[in-house]
mmCIF file of C-alpha atoms and ligand atoms in Angstrom:
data_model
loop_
_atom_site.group_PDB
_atom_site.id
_atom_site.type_symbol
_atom_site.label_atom_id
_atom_site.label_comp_id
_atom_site.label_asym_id
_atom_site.label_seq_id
_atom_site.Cartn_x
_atom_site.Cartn_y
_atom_site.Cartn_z
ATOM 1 C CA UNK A 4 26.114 14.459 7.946
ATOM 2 C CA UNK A 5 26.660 12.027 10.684
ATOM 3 C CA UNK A 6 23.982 9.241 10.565
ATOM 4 C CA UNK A 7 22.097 8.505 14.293
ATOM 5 C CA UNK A 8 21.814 5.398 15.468
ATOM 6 C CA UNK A 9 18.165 3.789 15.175
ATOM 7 C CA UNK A 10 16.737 3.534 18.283
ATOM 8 C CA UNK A 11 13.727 4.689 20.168
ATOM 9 C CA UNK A 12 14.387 7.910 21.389
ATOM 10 C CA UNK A 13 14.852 8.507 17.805
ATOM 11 C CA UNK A 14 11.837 7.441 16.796
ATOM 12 C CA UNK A 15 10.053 9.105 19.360
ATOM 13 C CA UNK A 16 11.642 12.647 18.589
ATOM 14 C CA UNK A 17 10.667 12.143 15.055
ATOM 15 C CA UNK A 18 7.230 11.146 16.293
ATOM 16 C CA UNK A 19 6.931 15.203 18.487
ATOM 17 C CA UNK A 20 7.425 16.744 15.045
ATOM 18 C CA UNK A 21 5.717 14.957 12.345
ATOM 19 C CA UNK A 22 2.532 14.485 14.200
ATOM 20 C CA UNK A 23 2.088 18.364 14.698
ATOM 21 C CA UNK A 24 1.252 17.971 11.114
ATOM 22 C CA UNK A 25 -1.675 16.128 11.158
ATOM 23 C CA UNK A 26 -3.508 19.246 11.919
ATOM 24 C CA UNK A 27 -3.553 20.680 8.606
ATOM 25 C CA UNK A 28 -5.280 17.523 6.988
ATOM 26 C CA UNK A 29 -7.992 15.332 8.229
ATOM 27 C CA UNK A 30 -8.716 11.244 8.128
ATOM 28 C CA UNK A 31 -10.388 9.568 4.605
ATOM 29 C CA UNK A 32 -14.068 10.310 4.595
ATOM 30 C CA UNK A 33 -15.400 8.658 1.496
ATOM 31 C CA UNK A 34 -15.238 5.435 3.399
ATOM 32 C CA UNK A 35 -17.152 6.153 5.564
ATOM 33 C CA UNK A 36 -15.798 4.138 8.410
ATOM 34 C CA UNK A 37 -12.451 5.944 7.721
ATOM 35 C CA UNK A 38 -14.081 9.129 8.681
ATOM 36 C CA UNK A 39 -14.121 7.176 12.515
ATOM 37 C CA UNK A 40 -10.613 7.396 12.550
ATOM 38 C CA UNK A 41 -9.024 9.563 15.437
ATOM 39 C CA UNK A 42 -6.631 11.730 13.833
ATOM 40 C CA UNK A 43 -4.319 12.363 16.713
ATOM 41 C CA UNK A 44 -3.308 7.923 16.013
ATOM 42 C CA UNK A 45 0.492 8.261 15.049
ATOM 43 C CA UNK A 46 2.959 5.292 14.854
ATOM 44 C CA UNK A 47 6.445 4.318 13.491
ATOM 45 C CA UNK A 48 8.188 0.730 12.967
ATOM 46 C CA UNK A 49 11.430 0.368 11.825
ATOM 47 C CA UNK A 50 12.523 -3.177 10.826
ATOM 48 C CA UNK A 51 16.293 -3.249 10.430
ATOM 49 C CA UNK A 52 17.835 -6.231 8.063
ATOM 50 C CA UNK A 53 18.651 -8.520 10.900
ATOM 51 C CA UNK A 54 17.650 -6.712 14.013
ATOM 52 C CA UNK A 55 14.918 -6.023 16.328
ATOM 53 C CA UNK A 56 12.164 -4.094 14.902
ATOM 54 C CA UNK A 57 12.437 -0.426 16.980
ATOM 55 C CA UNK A 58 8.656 1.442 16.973
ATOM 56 C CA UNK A 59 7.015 4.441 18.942
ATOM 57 C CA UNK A 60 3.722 5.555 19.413
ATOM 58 C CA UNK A 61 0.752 3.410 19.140
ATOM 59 C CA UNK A 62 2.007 0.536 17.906
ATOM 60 C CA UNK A 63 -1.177 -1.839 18.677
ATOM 61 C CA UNK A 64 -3.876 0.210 17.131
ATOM 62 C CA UNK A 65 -5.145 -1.708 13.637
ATOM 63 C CA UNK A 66 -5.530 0.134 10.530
ATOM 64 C CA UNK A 67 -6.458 -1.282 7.154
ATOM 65 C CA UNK A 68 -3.792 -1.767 4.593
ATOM 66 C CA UNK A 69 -6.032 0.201 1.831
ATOM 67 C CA UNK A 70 -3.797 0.829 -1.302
ATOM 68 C CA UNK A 71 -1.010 -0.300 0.756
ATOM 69 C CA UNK A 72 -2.086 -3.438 -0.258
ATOM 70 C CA UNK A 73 -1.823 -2.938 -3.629
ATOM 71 C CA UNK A 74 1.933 -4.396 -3.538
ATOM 72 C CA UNK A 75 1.097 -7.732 -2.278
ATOM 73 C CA UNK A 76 -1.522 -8.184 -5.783
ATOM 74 C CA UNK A 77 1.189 -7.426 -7.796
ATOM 75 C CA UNK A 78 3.887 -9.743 -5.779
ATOM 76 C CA UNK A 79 1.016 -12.188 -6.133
ATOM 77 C CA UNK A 80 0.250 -11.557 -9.712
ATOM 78 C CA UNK A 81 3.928 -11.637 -11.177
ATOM 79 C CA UNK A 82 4.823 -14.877 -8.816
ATOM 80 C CA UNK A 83 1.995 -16.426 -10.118
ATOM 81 C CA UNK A 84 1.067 -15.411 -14.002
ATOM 82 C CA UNK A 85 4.990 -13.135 -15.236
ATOM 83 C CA UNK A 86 6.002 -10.164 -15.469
ATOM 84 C CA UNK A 87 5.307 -10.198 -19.126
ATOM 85 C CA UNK A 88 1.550 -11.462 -18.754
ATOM 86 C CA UNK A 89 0.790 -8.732 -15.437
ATOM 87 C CA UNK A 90 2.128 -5.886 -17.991
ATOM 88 C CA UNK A 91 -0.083 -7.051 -20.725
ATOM 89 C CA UNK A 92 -2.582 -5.542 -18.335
ATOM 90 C CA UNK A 93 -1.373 -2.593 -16.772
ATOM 91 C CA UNK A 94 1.380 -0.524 -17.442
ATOM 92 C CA UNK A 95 4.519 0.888 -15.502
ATOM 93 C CA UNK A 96 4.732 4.735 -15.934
ATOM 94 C CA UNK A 97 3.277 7.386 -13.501
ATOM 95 C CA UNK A 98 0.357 9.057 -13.904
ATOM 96 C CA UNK A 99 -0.353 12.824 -12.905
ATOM 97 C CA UNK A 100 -4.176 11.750 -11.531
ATOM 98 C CA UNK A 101 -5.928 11.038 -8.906
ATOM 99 C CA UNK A 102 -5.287 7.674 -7.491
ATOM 100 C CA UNK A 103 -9.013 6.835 -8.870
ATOM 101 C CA UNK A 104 -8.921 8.361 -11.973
ATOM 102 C CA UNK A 105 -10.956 7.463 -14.716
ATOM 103 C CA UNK A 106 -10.390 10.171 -16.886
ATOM 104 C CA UNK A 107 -7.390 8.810 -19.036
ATOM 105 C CA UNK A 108 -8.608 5.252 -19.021
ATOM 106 C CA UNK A 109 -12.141 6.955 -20.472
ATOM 107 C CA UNK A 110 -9.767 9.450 -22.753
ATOM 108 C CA UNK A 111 -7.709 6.669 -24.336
ATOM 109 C CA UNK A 112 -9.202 3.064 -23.464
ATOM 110 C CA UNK A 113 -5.857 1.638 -23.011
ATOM 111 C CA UNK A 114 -4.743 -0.336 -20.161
ATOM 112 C CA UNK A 115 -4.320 1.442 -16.674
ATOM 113 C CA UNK A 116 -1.311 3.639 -16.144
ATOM 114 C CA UNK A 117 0.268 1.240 -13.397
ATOM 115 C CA UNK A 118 -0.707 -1.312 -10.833
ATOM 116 C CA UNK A 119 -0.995 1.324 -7.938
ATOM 117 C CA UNK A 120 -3.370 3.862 -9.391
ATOM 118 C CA UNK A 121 -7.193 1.735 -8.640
ATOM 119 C CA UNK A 122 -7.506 1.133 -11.888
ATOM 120 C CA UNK A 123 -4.331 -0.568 -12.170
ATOM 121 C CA UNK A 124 -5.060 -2.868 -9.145
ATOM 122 C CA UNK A 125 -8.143 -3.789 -10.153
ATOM 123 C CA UNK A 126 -6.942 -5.139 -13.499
ATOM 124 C CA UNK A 127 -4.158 -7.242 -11.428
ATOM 125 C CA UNK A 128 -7.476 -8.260 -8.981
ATOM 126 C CA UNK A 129 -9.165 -9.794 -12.229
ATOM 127 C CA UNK A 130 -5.782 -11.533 -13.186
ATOM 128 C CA UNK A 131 -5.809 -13.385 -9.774
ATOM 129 C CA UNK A 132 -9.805 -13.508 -9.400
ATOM 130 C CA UNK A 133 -9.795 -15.410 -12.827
ATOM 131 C CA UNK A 134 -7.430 -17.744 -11.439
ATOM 132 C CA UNK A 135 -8.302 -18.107 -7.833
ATOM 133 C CA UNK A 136 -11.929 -17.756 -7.847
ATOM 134 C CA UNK A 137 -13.567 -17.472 -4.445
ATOM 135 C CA UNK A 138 -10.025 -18.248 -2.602
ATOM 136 C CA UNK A 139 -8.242 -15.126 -4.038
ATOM 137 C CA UNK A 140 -9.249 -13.383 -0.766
ATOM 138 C CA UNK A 141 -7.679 -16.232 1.410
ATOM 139 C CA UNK A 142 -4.568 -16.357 -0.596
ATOM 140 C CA UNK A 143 -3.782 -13.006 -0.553
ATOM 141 C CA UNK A 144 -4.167 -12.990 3.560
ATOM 142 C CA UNK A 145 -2.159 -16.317 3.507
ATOM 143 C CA UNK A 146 0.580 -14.522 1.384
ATOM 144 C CA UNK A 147 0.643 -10.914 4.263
ATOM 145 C CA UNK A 148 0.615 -13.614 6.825
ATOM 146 C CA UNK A 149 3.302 -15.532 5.959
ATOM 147 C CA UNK A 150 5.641 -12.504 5.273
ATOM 148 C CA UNK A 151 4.618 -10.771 9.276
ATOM 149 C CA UNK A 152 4.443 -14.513 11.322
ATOM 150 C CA UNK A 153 0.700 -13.116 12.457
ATOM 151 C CA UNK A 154 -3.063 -13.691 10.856
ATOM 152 C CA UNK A 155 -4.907 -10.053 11.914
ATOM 153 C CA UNK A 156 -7.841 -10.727 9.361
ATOM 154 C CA UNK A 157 -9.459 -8.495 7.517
ATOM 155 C CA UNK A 158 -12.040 -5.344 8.757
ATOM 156 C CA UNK A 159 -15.554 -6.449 7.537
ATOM 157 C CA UNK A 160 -17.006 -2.841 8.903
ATOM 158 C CA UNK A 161 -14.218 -1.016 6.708
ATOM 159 C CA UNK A 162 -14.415 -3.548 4.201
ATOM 160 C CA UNK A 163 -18.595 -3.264 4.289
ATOM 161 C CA UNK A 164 -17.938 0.461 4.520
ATOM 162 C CA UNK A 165 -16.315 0.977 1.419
ATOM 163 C CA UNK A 166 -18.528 -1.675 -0.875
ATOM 164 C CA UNK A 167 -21.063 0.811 0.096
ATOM 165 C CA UNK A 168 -19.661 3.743 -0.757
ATOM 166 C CA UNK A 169 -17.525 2.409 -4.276
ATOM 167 C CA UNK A 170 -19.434 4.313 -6.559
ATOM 168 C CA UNK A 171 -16.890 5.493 -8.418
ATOM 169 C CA UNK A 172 -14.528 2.076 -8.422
ATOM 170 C CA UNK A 173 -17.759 0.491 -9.692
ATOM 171 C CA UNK A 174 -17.884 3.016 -12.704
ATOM 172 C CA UNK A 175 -14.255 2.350 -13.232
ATOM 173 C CA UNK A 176 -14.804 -1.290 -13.282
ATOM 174 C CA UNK A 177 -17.634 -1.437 -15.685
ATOM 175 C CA UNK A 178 -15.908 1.101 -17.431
ATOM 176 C CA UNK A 179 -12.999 -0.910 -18.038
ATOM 177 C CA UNK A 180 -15.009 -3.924 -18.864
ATOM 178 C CA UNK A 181 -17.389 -1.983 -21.394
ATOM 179 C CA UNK A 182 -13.901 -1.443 -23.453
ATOM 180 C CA UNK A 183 -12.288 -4.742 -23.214
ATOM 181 C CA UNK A 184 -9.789 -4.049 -20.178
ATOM 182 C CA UNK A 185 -11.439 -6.170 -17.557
ATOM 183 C CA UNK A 186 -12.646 -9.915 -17.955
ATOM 184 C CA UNK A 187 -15.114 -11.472 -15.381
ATOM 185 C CA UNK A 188 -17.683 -10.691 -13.074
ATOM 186 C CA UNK A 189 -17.045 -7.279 -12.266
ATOM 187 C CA UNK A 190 -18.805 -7.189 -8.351
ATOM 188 C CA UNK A 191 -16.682 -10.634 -7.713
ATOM 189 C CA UNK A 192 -13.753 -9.097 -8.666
ATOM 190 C CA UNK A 193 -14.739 -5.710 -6.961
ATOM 191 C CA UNK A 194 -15.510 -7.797 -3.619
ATOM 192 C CA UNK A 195 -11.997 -9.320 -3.760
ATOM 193 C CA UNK A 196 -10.259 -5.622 -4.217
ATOM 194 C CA UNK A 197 -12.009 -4.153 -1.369
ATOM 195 C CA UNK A 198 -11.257 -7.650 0.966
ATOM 196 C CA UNK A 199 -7.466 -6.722 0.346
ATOM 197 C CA UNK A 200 -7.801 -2.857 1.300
ATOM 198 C CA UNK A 201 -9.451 -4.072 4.188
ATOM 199 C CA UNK A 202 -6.495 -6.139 5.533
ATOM 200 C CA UNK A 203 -5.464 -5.478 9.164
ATOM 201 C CA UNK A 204 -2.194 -4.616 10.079
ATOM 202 C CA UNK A 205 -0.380 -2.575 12.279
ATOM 203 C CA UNK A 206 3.018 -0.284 11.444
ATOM 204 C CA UNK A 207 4.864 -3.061 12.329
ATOM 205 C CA UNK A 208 3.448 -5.029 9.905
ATOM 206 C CA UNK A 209 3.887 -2.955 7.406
ATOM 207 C CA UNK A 210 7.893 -2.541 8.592
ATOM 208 C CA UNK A 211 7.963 -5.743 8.079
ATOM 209 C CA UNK A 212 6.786 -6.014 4.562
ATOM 210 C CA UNK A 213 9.126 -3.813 3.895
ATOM 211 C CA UNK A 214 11.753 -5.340 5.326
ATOM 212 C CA UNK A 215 10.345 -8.181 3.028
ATOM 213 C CA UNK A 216 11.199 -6.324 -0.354
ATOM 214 C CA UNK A 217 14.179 -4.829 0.962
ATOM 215 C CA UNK A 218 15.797 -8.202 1.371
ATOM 216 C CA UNK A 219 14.610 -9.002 -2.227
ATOM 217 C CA UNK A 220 11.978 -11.303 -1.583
ATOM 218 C CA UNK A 221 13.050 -13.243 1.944
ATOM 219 C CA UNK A 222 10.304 -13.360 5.175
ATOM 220 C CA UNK A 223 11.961 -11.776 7.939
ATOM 221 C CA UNK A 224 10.303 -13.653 10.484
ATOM 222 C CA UNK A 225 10.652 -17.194 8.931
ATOM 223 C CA UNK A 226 13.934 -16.884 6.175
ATOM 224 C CA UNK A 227 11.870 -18.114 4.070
ATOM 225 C CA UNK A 228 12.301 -16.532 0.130
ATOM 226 C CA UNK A 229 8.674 -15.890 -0.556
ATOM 227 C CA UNK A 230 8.962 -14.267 -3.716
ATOM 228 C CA UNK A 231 11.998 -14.224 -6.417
ATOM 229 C CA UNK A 232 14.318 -11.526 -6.197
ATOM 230 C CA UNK A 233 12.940 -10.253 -9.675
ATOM 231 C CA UNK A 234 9.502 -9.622 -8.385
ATOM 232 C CA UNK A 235 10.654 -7.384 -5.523
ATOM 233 C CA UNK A 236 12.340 -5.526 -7.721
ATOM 234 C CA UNK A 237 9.438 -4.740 -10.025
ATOM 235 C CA UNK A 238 7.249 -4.018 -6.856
ATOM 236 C CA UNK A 239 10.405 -1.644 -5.326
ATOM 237 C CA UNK A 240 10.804 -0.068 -8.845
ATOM 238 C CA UNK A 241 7.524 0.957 -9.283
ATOM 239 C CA UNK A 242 7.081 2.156 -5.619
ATOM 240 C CA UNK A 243 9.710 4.927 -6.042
ATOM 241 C CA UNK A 244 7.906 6.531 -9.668
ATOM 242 C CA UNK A 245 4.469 5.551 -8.656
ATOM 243 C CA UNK A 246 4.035 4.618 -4.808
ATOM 244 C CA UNK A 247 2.135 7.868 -3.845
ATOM 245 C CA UNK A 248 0.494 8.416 -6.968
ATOM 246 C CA UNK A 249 0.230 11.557 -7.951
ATOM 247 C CA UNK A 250 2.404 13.078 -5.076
ATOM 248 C CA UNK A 251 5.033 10.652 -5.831
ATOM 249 C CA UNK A 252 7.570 13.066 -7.242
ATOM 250 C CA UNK A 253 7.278 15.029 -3.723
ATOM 251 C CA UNK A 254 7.940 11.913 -1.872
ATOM 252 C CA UNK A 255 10.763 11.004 -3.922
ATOM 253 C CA UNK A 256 12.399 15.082 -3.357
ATOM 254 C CA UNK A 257 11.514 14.975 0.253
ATOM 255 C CA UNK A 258 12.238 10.652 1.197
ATOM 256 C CA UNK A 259 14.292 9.710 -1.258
ATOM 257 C CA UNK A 260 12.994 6.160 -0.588
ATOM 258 C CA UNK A 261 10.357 3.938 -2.550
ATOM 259 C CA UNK A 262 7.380 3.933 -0.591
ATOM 260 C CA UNK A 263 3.550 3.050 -0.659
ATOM 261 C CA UNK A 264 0.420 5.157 0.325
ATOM 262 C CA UNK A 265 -2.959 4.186 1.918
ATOM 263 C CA UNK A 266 -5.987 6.201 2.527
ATOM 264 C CA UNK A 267 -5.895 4.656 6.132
ATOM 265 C CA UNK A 268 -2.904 6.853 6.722
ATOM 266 C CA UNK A 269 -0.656 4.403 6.714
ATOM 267 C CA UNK A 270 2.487 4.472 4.557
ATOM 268 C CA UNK A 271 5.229 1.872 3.762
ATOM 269 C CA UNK A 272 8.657 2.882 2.722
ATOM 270 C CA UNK A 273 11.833 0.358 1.766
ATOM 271 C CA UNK A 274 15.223 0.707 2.636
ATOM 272 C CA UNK A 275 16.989 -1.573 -0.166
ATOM 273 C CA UNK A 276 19.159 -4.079 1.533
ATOM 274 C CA UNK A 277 18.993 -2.280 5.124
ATOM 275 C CA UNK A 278 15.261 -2.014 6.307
ATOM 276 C CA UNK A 279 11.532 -1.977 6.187
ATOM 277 C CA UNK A 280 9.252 0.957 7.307
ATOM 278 C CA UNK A 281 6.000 1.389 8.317
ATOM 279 C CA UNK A 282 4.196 4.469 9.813
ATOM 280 C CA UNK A 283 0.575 5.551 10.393
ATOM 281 C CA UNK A 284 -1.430 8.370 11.284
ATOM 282 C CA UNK A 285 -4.480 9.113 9.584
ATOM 283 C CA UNK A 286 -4.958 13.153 8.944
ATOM 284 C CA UNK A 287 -4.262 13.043 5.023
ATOM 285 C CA UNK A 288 -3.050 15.383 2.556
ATOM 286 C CA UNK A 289 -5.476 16.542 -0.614
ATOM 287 C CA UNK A 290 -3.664 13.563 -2.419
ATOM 288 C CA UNK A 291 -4.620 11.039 -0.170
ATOM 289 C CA UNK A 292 -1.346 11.022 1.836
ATOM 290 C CA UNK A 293 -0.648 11.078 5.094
ATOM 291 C CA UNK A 294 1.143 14.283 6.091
ATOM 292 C CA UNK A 295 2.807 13.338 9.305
ATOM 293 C CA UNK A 296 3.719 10.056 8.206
ATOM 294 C CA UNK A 297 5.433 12.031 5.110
ATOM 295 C CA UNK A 298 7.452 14.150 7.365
ATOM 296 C CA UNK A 299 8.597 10.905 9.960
ATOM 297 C CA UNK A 300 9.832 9.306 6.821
ATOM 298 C CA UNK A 301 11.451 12.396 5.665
ATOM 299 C CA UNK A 302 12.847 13.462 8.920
ATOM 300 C CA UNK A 303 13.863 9.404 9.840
ATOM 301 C CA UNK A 304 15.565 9.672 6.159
ATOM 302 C CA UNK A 305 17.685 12.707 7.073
ATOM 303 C CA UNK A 306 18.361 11.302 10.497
ATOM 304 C CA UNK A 307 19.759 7.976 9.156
ATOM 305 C CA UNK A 308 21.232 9.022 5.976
ATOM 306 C CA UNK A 309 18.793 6.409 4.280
ATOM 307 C CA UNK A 310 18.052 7.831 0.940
ATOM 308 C CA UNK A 311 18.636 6.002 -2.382
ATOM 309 C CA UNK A 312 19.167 8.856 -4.962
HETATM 310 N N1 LIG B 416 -9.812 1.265 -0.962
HETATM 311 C C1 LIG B 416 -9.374 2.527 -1.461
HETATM 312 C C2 LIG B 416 -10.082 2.876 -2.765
HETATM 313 O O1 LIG B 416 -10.235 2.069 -3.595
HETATM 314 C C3 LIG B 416 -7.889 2.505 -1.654
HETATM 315 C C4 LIG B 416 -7.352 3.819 -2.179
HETATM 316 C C5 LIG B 416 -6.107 4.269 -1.507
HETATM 317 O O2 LIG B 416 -5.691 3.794 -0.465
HETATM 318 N N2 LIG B 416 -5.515 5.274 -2.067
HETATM 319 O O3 LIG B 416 -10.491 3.977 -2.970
#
């Protein structure tokens, strides 16, 4: 196949035919503020190794990072504590459930499948929490801003929004603390999960992330190495088995690219070595996936020839 060339009237072709698809799924409404979302919001950022980031649609509009976020706690957590401690915690194999499961934690009270299911992140929130204290929160923003060159804070009504409505987080917290998985104060650490789902970004942002791990660590806005090579690789690795949970194996048939899921809508994907991608639009899938960000990647994937296996 001949590969295009990346540029916008790419992007916005791509855009005409993945957003049709929003109509057969609808925004995140257990958050309630979610729920607010218009689902017709579509966007695309592609930041190239190197080169100008190239985007389409609406490009301004904030969304929170959600699970998306998940990444930077487990950058942060195997930077700061190893590998080897993190994975004392939480594994790295798939799962088949839900992203917030607690039926296998409750089956077999072992440690949480990996660090993207809830569970999983929660368990790498305590790690930090236990370390960090009340300036976990202010790391992890200091860590997203230093990779994108911009501060967009956090959304307190989102935030608010889903401390309210965390019923079941809460009984997989205490759950996990009732059988010797989670150490602390379980609302502190709670508080500290939701702050980082809350993070603002935009797609570029999140292209820009990416292009973070696909350079194996480096800022591409500064050159600065923010994290060792190693650590993107665990984060990259376990994107591509468990980055959209349980519809990870789709993603991987259809993409062909590790990538990483929020209930926002929005949806980061990595291009080893070449580029970072971020898309949103907020119309989900029964997974928790957003369907016509699935179909940009996996139409931008055919288009440029960019999948890994
Ligand atoms: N904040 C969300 C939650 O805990 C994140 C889940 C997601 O994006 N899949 O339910």
């Amino acid at each position: 196949m001949q590969d295009c060339a990346l540029d916008k009237g790419l992007l916005d072709e791509i855009m005409d035919v993945a957003r049709v698809m929003s109509a057969d799924g609808k925004p995140a409404d257990y958050i309630p503020e979610l729920a607010l979302t218009p689902p017709e919001l579509f966007a695309l950022s592609c930041a190239p190794a190197g080169g100008e980031t190239v985007e389409t649609g609406d490009t301004e509009r904030f969304f929170t990072m959600q699970s998306i976020s998940k990444t930077l706690a487990l950058a942060f957590a195997v930077e700061h504590f190893g590998a080897a401690n993190v994975f004392r915690h939480v594994g790295m194999e798939p799962s088949a459930d839900s992203f917030n499961s607690l039926m296998r934690i409750e089956m077999t009270s072992s440690k949480p499948s990996n660090p993207f299911m809830n569970a999983g992140a929660i368990a790498a929130c305590s790690l930090i929490h236990t370390a960090y204290r009340e300036s976990s929160a202010e790391r992890l923003f200091g860590f997203f801003t230093e990779i994108t060159g911009r501060d967009d804070g956090f959304d307190e009504k989102v935030c608010a929004s889903e401390k309210r409505s965390a019923d079941r987080n809460r009984a997989l917290a205490y759950f996990m603390k009732s059988v010797g998985l989670l150490h602390g104060d379980v609302e502190s650490i709670l508080d500290f999960y939701f702050k980082l789902c809350s993070i603002r970004c935009t797609s570029g942002g999140l292209a820009q992330l990416g292009a973070m791990f696909a350079s194996g660590g480096v800022s591409p806005v500064s050159g600065r190495r923010l994290i060792k090579r190693e650590t993107a690789h665990i984060v990259v690795g376990l994107m591509s088995t468990c980055g959209l949970y349980n519809g990870s194996g789709e993603f991987a048939v259809r993409v062909g690219l590790p990538g990483k899921s929020g209930v926002s809508g929005g949806i980061l994907a990595v291009v080893p070595g070449r580029m970072g991608i971020g898309v949103f639009s907020p119309a989900l899938d029964a997974k928790g996936n957003s369907l016509a960000g699935m179909k940009a990647l996996e139409l931008l994937s055919d288009r440029l020839n960019l999948r890994g296996f």
